[in-house]
Amino acid sequence: MPRPLQPRPSPPPLSSRILSILVRTPLFLAGTAVCGSLSLLASCFEKDGRRQHRIAQAWARLSMFFAGASLSIDGERNLHKAPVAVYACNHLSYMDTPAIFSALPFQFRIVARHNLWKVPFIGWHLERSGQIPVNVGNPRASIASLSGGVKTLRAGLPLFIFPEGGRTHTGVPGDFLNGPAFMAIRAQVPIIPMALIGTHELLPMHSKTFYPVPVVLAVGEPISTEGRTAREVDALTAELARAIEALYFTHSWRERLVPVDPVASA
C-alpha cells in the first residue's frame, strides 16, 4: 500500500530500495520495452495514432502499478469542459508522463523535449505516434515546433505540455516558458492548468529507486484565451503559473515560503 504523502526519506528504507531494484524497476523496464515494441508494430497499420495512444495508456497504468503508486484526480470535471485545449502541468519526475497518460481519458498529443526522441522504445513511440518535439535551446526550432502544435490544435486534437521545459530539482514548480500560452492564443483554445503532486517523492530527479506514495493530479478551471493576442503571452504565462502553483500547494505537504517569478522567456 502507498504511504501517505510526506517527505521522501533520504535514503529510503533498505527494504524499499531492495524491492525497487529487484522487482519494481525490472518490471517497469520490461513493461516499457514490451509496450514500446507493440506501439512500433501498431504504427505500421494506422495513421491516426489511436491504437498507439491506447498502448501508451496501458504502458502508463502498468508503470504506475509497478512503481506501487496510486493515482487520484481532483477536479476531473474540468477535463471535460473543452473539446480542444492546451493542458499544462508542472514537471517533477520521469513518472509524470505515466501519470498523465493514466489520467487523461481522451486522445491527445504531447509537446516534449527533443532529446526524448533518442530514448529507446519511448523515443520510437513518440516519433511514430505523431508527438511534437521542441528544442528549448534553439529559439528558431522552438517556434517552428510550437507552430506545429498550433496546427494540431486547429485540427481538433488536444495538446499536453510541461511549461517548465524539464524536471525541477526542488520538487516544486519552477520557472515557466511561454510556449503553452503562445499555442493557446494562436489557436484560440483554452489552457487548462494542472498540477502533479507526489511524483517527486515517488521518483525524484537523479534517483533510481521508487518510493511508493499516492499521486494526485489536480485539474484547475480552464483559462480562456478568447480575444487575447500575442502581446498577452507573458501575462497569460504568469496567470497559468499562478494557477498551477495554487493547485500544487493546496495538495502538497510542502508550504510555499518565498514568492517566485513564474515567467521565463521562451
mmCIF file of N, CA, C and O in Angstrom, residues 3 7 70 84 102-103 116-117 122 128 134 151 158 168 191-192 197 202 206 208 210 214 227 236 238 245 252 259-260:
data_model
loop_
_atom_site.group_PDB
_atom_site.id
_atom_site.type_symbol
_atom_site.label_atom_id
_atom_site.label_comp_id
_atom_site.label_asym_id
_atom_site.label_seq_id
_atom_site.Cartn_x
_atom_site.Cartn_y
_atom_site.Cartn_z
ATOM 1 N N ARG A 3 2.291 4.836 0.961
ATOM 2 C CA ARG A 3 2.296 5.588 2.197
ATOM 3 C C ARG A 3 1.565 6.918 2.003
ATOM 4 O O ARG A 3 1.484 7.413 0.892
ATOM 5 N N PRO A 7 7.411 13.872 3.117
ATOM 6 C CA PRO A 7 8.763 13.971 2.547
ATOM 7 C C PRO A 7 9.359 12.592 2.290
ATOM 8 O O PRO A 7 9.179 11.669 3.078
ATOM 9 N N SER A 70 -0.551 4.796 -6.291
ATOM 10 C CA SER A 70 -1.947 5.015 -6.657
ATOM 11 C C SER A 70 -2.072 6.394 -7.301
ATOM 12 O O SER A 70 -1.213 7.260 -7.115
ATOM 13 N N VAL A 84 -11.207 20.842 -27.161
ATOM 14 C CA VAL A 84 -9.811 21.023 -27.574
ATOM 15 C C VAL A 84 -9.198 22.091 -26.673
ATOM 16 O O VAL A 84 -9.773 23.166 -26.496
ATOM 17 N N SER A 102 -2.049 7.996 -17.744
ATOM 18 C CA SER A 102 -3.014 7.217 -16.969
ATOM 19 C C SER A 102 -4.284 8.011 -16.698
ATOM 20 O O SER A 102 -5.378 7.436 -16.624
ATOM 21 N N ALA A 103 -4.138 9.322 -16.524
ATOM 22 C CA ALA A 103 -5.251 10.137 -16.040
ATOM 23 C C ALA A 103 -6.135 10.715 -17.142
ATOM 24 O O ALA A 103 -7.369 10.755 -16.991
ATOM 25 N N LEU A 116 14.163 13.432 -25.857
ATOM 26 C CA LEU A 116 13.439 12.206 -25.517
ATOM 27 C C LEU A 116 13.295 11.287 -26.723
ATOM 28 O O LEU A 116 13.096 10.084 -26.571
ATOM 29 N N TRP A 117 13.382 11.861 -27.913
ATOM 30 C CA TRP A 117 13.244 11.064 -29.139
ATOM 31 C C TRP A 117 14.435 10.120 -29.315
ATOM 32 O O TRP A 117 14.393 9.207 -30.121
ATOM 33 N N ILE A 122 10.721 4.522 -25.887
ATOM 34 C CA ILE A 122 9.924 5.734 -25.669
ATOM 35 C C ILE A 122 10.058 6.663 -26.862
ATOM 36 O O ILE A 122 9.064 7.185 -27.381
ATOM 37 N N ARG A 128 6.736 7.795 -33.943
ATOM 38 C CA ARG A 128 5.774 7.123 -34.813
ATOM 39 C C ARG A 128 4.329 7.496 -34.505
ATOM 40 O O ARG A 128 3.436 7.265 -35.324
ATOM 41 N N VAL A 134 10.293 19.601 -29.202
ATOM 42 C CA VAL A 134 10.659 21.008 -29.146
ATOM 43 C C VAL A 134 12.059 21.125 -28.567
ATOM 44 O O VAL A 134 12.398 20.468 -27.590
ATOM 45 N N LYS A 151 -1.058 23.837 -35.256
ATOM 46 C CA LYS A 151 -1.752 23.094 -36.324
ATOM 47 C C LYS A 151 -2.497 21.891 -35.754
ATOM 48 O O LYS A 151 -3.603 21.569 -36.183
ATOM 49 N N PRO A 158 -6.372 17.808 -28.674
ATOM 50 C CA PRO A 158 -5.795 18.498 -27.516
ATOM 51 C C PRO A 158 -4.283 18.287 -27.454
ATOM 52 O O PRO A 158 -3.752 17.311 -27.981
ATOM 53 N N THR A 168 12.108 19.723 -12.443
ATOM 54 C CA THR A 168 12.718 20.602 -11.462
ATOM 55 C C THR A 168 13.468 19.779 -10.411
ATOM 56 O O THR A 168 13.056 18.672 -10.067
ATOM 57 N N ILE A 191 -6.622 27.152 -22.075
ATOM 58 C CA ILE A 191 -5.470 26.488 -21.489
ATOM 59 C C ILE A 191 -5.889 26.011 -20.106
ATOM 60 O O ILE A 191 -6.494 26.755 -19.331
ATOM 61 N N ILE A 192 -5.628 24.753 -19.821
ATOM 62 C CA ILE A 192 -6.122 24.143 -18.583
ATOM 63 C C ILE A 192 -4.940 23.837 -17.663
ATOM 64 O O ILE A 192 -4.074 23.022 -18.003
ATOM 65 N N ILE A 197 1.172 16.112 -7.861
ATOM 66 C CA ILE A 197 1.704 16.115 -6.509
ATOM 67 C C ILE A 197 2.026 14.673 -6.128
ATOM 68 O O ILE A 197 1.168 13.801 -6.226
ATOM 69 N N LEU A 202 7.861 10.006 -5.286
ATOM 70 C CA LEU A 202 7.879 8.661 -5.870
ATOM 71 C C LEU A 202 9.206 8.356 -6.547
ATOM 72 O O LEU A 202 9.810 7.294 -6.324
ATOM 73 N N HIS A 206 17.343 12.181 -10.657
ATOM 74 C CA HIS A 206 18.624 11.537 -10.355
ATOM 75 C C HIS A 206 18.489 10.318 -9.431
ATOM 76 O O HIS A 206 19.503 9.724 -9.069
ATOM 77 N N LYS A 208 17.153 6.368 -8.691
ATOM 78 C CA LYS A 208 16.885 5.152 -9.450
ATOM 79 C C LYS A 208 15.967 4.196 -8.691
ATOM 80 O O LYS A 208 15.739 3.074 -9.153
ATOM 81 N N PHE A 210 12.213 3.579 -6.637
ATOM 82 C CA PHE A 210 10.860 4.043 -6.372
ATOM 83 C C PHE A 210 10.579 4.025 -4.868
ATOM 84 O O PHE A 210 11.006 3.110 -4.154
ATOM 85 N N PRO A 214 1.011 7.952 -2.738
ATOM 86 C CA PRO A 214 -0.131 8.308 -3.587
ATOM 87 C C PRO A 214 0.193 9.536 -4.420
ATOM 88 O O PRO A 214 0.832 10.477 -3.953
ATOM 89 N N GLY A 227 -10.116 36.179 -27.723
ATOM 90 C CA GLY A 227 -9.827 37.596 -27.919
ATOM 91 C C GLY A 227 -8.437 38.033 -27.507
ATOM 92 O O GLY A 227 -8.054 39.183 -27.727
ATOM 93 N N LEU A 236 -0.450 35.803 -19.827
ATOM 94 C CA LEU A 236 -1.142 34.515 -19.716
ATOM 95 C C LEU A 236 -0.238 33.474 -19.067
ATOM 96 O O LEU A 236 -0.699 32.641 -18.275
ATOM 97 N N ALA A 238 2.038 34.050 -16.822
ATOM 98 C CA ALA A 238 2.039 34.347 -15.390
ATOM 99 C C ALA A 238 0.751 33.862 -14.732
ATOM 100 O O ALA A 238 0.775 33.308 -13.624
ATOM 101 N N GLU A 245 0.655 26.703 -9.471
ATOM 102 C CA GLU A 245 1.251 26.754 -8.144
ATOM 103 C C GLU A 245 0.184 26.647 -7.052
ATOM 104 O O GLU A 245 0.377 25.977 -6.037
ATOM 105 N N SER A 252 -0.034 19.624 -1.663
ATOM 106 C CA SER A 252 1.271 19.129 -1.251
ATOM 107 C C SER A 252 1.481 19.282 0.248
ATOM 108 O O SER A 252 0.867 20.119 0.906
ATOM 109 N N PRO A 259 7.864 33.846 -2.577
ATOM 110 C CA PRO A 259 7.267 34.029 -3.898
ATOM 111 C C PRO A 259 8.335 33.884 -4.978
ATOM 112 O O PRO A 259 9.484 34.284 -4.815
ATOM 113 N N VAL A 260 7.933 33.283 -6.080
ATOM 114 C CA VAL A 260 8.853 33.053 -7.200
ATOM 115 C C VAL A 260 8.255 33.664 -8.451
ATOM 116 O O VAL A 260 7.066 33.547 -8.714
#
